[in-house]
């Protein structure tokens, strides 16, 4: 298994007998290497100071969360997956439970028998207000029960016109991906845009970060989205693109005048 370190702008993905090396910035072109010719170009990139690489002894199995963590912080990746370190204080489940509740609410909204009422009921049932911690994590002050309910109402109002163009084909459908890994895919939503006839994938997310350029860059590139779009192309014959359906629950602790 090849991997890179020191947060330099390059990632390696292994797929069958091909190595795909793609930079996380657009300053240099991407490279496609077969198993017989990848070493020369990669070594040149290393010698020119554009990349560093190392052969790791970790498991050949990987997940999209592993790759995302590496892109976010290589040091955290090393601590967790190579050194097998465990935090002294386990992280709060609040962000996970809140994100799951939001997923349930949005999924209920777009099901054939769905709607705003069903979405609110699903959100409340998935993470009841009585289960919220008395003191929310510092970086999750905006992820309250009332904010979640209000956000669902605002989501429907904000995107009503645009959603009217999207014919919902599937909601949270599980599929076995046709590749060597046998991974099970669960796309949050698949729609057909009535304006261009193209099929699109959707991934629902919540965050306590601003939806700025730094947030969106984490999905460029993103191995999970590539797997999703590949699946859509194989299934429907085409894929118009992929939506990151992100909801921002950033809490502004300071008041501005």
C-alpha positions as MATLAB code, in Angstrom:
seq = 'XXXXXXXXXXXXXXXXXXXXXXXXXXXXXXXXXXXXXXXXXXXXXXXXXXXXXXXXXXXXXXXXXXXXXXXXXXXXXXXXXXXXXXXXXXXXXXXXXXXXXXXXXXXXXXXXXXXXXXXXXXXXXXXXXXXXXXXXXXXXXXXXXXXXXXXXXXXXXXXXXXXXXXXXXXXXXXXXXXXXXXXXXXXXXXXXXXXXXXXXXXXXXXXXXXXXXXXXXXXXXXXXXXXXXXXXXXXXXXXXXXXXXXXXXXXXXXXXX';
ca = [
       0.000    0.000    0.000;
       1.411    3.346   -1.014;
       0.804    6.450    0.993;
       2.279    9.924    1.271;
       3.059   12.022    4.296;
       4.018   15.487    5.547;
       0.815   17.062    4.155;
       2.301   17.647    0.708;
      -0.247   18.207   -2.054;
      -0.465   14.728   -3.502;
      -2.471   11.574   -2.764;
      -2.159    8.015   -4.067;
      -5.133    5.742   -4.698;
      -4.795    2.068   -5.579;
      -7.372    0.550   -7.915;
      -6.774   -2.893   -9.403;
      -3.471   -2.809  -11.255;
      -3.432    0.964  -11.758;
      -2.024    3.609   -9.498;
      -3.795    6.947   -9.714;
      -1.835    9.862   -8.332;
      -3.888   13.012   -8.016;
      -2.835   16.297   -6.513;
      -5.154   18.041   -4.089;
      -4.306   21.341   -5.721;
      -4.335   22.202   -9.407;
      -0.814   23.591   -9.531;
       0.485   20.473  -11.246;
      -1.241   17.962  -13.542;
      -2.596   14.588  -12.472;
      -0.759   11.382  -13.313;
      -2.000    7.960  -14.354;
       0.468    5.091  -13.857;
       0.218    1.395  -14.604;
       1.891   -1.030  -12.231;
       4.994   -1.047  -14.439;
       5.673    2.626  -15.057;
       4.601    4.513  -11.932;
       7.974    4.595  -10.161;
       9.834    6.886  -12.576;
       7.386    9.830  -12.673;
       6.693    9.569   -8.940;
      10.387    9.491   -8.091;
      10.907   12.590  -10.216;
       8.121   14.338   -8.337;
       9.844   13.399   -5.080;
      13.256   14.587   -6.303;
      11.753   17.907   -7.394;
      10.303   18.482   -3.944;
       6.693   18.173   -5.096;
       5.938   15.014   -3.127;
       7.196   12.563   -0.562;
       6.226    8.942   -0.427;
       6.689    5.915    1.756;
       5.601    2.294    1.751;
       3.515    1.636    4.850;
       3.050   -1.730    6.537;
      -0.566   -1.045    7.496;
      -3.485   -3.142    6.233;
      -4.303   -3.095    2.538;
      -7.915   -2.368    3.449;
      -8.929    1.258    3.453;
     -12.074    3.266    3.937;
     -13.193    6.626    2.646;
     -13.074    7.994    6.194;
      -9.401    6.968    6.415;
      -8.588    8.842    3.214;
     -10.596   11.874    4.320;
      -8.786   11.984    7.660;
      -5.423   11.768    5.908;
      -6.286   14.693    3.666;
      -7.533   16.681    6.661;
      -4.550   15.967    8.904;
      -1.814   13.396    8.108;
      -0.610   13.507   11.714;
      -4.035   12.545   13.072;
      -4.129    9.761   10.475;
      -0.769    8.479   11.721;
      -1.832    8.578   15.379;
      -5.077    6.733   14.707;
      -4.306    4.164   12.016;
      -0.566    3.564   12.250;
       0.212    4.137   15.920;
      -3.236    2.872   17.054;
      -3.466    5.605   19.704;
      -6.719    6.047   21.617;
      -7.796    9.466   22.950;
      -7.708    9.756   26.738;
     -11.174   11.274   26.620;
     -13.460    9.645   24.043;
     -15.144   12.177   21.782;
     -18.780   13.040   22.386;
     -21.393   11.184   20.352;
     -23.427   14.355   19.968;
     -22.125   15.279   16.516;
     -22.692   11.733   15.242;
     -26.205   11.494   16.690;
     -27.166   14.959   15.464;
     -25.819   14.242   11.977;
     -27.717   10.940   11.876;
     -30.920   12.697   12.930;
     -30.473   15.271   10.165;
     -29.925   12.471    7.650;
     -33.127   10.782    8.811;
     -35.059   14.029    8.534;
     -33.846   14.834    5.020;
     -34.412   11.239    3.871;
     -37.988   11.308    5.183;
     -38.538   14.606    3.364;
     -37.755   13.112   -0.054;
     -39.412    9.702    0.244;
     -42.564    9.146   -1.839;
     -44.806    9.522    1.218;
     -42.625   12.217    2.753;
     -42.914   15.906    3.431;
     -41.985   18.437    6.061;
     -44.143   16.869    8.770;
     -42.555   13.454    8.237;
     -39.099   15.041    8.175;
     -39.635   16.773   11.532;
     -40.992   13.577   13.064;
     -38.025   11.543   11.784;
     -35.504   14.081   13.082;
     -37.123   14.133   16.546;
     -37.409   10.335   16.723;
     -33.800    9.706   15.681;
     -32.354   11.964   18.385;
     -34.992   12.980   20.973;
     -34.469   16.296   22.740;
     -34.315   14.457   26.075;
     -31.152   12.655   24.915;
     -29.171   15.840   24.217;
     -26.317   16.493   26.683;
     -26.887   19.222   29.240;
     -23.740   20.945   28.011;
     -23.037   20.712   24.281;
     -19.473   20.253   23.006;
     -17.684   23.561   22.521;
     -17.575   23.270   18.739;
     -21.183   22.063   18.486;
     -23.064   24.843   20.227;
     -25.243   25.375   17.167;
     -26.359   21.743   16.976;
     -29.371   22.032   19.233;
     -32.714   20.288   18.894;
     -34.545   23.543   18.182;
     -31.960   24.585   15.582;
     -32.321   21.252   13.821;
     -36.103   21.560   13.646;
     -35.893   25.157   12.460;
     -33.216   24.254    9.883;
     -35.430   21.586    8.317;
     -38.205   24.149    7.862;
     -35.738   26.641    6.417;
     -34.254   23.962    4.141;
     -37.641   23.207    2.601;
     -38.421   26.886    2.037;
     -34.974   27.700    0.644;
     -34.760   24.865   -1.888;
     -38.434   24.366   -2.771;
     -38.124   25.778   -6.290;
     -34.882   23.999   -7.151;
     -36.017   20.670   -5.689;
     -39.093   20.876   -7.890;
     -36.884   20.201  -10.914;
     -35.380   17.042   -9.403;
     -37.279   13.792   -9.796;
     -36.267   11.575   -6.883;
     -35.241    8.130   -8.115;
     -33.880    6.585   -4.918;
     -33.483    7.541   -1.247;
     -30.860    5.799    0.894;
     -30.777    2.737   -1.320;
     -28.079    0.179   -0.557;
     -26.190   -1.340   -3.501;
     -23.241   -3.657   -3.836;
     -20.567   -1.825   -5.789;
     -19.267   -3.700   -8.799;
     -15.570   -3.719   -8.004;
     -12.977   -5.949   -6.375;
     -13.681   -4.667   -2.856;
     -17.317   -5.729   -2.695;
     -18.165   -2.573   -0.757;
     -21.806   -1.749   -0.071;
     -22.817    1.697   -1.293;
     -25.525    3.742    0.357;
     -26.241    6.917   -1.547;
     -28.355    9.399    0.362;
     -30.268   10.373   -2.747;
     -30.296    9.883   -6.526;
     -32.290   12.308   -8.661;
     -32.939   13.116  -12.301;
     -32.853   16.806  -13.178;
     -35.808   17.504  -15.453;
     -33.960   20.441  -17.010;
     -31.086   18.467  -18.534;
     -32.172   14.837  -18.120;
     -28.990   13.998  -16.207;
     -28.817   11.783  -13.126;
     -27.189   13.232   -9.993;
     -26.023   11.810   -6.685;
     -26.487   13.533   -3.326;
     -24.646   13.253   -0.018;
     -26.263   14.860    3.044;
     -23.890   16.382    5.596;
     -23.926   18.583    8.688;
     -21.012   20.689    9.871;
     -20.063   23.208   12.516;
     -17.722   24.883   10.043;
     -18.440   27.728    7.679;
     -19.373   26.610    4.186;
     -16.422   28.435    2.691;
     -13.711   27.448    0.244;
     -11.806   25.506    2.910;
     -14.843   23.322    3.546;
     -15.501   22.505   -0.109;
     -11.846   21.768   -0.867;
     -11.997   18.638    1.288;
     -14.173   17.055   -1.423;
     -11.770   17.809   -4.268;
     -10.833   15.077   -4.880;
     -12.895   12.679   -2.749;
     -12.660    8.912   -3.152;
     -16.181    8.273   -1.866;
     -17.770   10.669   -4.358;
     -15.762    9.086   -7.164;
     -17.091    5.679   -6.156;
     -20.642    7.037   -6.079;
     -20.420    8.695   -9.492;
     -18.836    5.568  -10.970;
     -21.752    3.526   -9.645;
     -24.307    5.973  -11.092;
     -22.604    5.916  -14.502;
     -22.632    2.120  -14.587;
     -26.236    1.931  -13.458;
     -27.832    4.744  -15.479;
     -25.327    5.176  -18.300;
     -24.493    8.764  -17.342;
     -23.969   11.021  -14.340;
     -24.427   14.785  -14.519;
     -22.602   15.468  -11.270;
     -22.738   15.123   -7.518;
     -24.263   17.390   -4.867;
     -22.826   17.864   -1.381;
     -26.018   18.790    0.462;
     -24.376   20.433    3.478;
     -26.129   22.202    6.351;
     -24.097   24.619    8.453;
     -24.787   24.710   12.197;
     -21.952   27.070   13.023;
     -22.476   28.878   16.324;
     -21.343   32.511   16.361;
     -20.188   33.158   19.908;
     -19.453   36.837   19.262;
     -21.916   39.582   18.478;
     -21.120   42.086   15.740;
     -22.442   45.610   15.319;
];
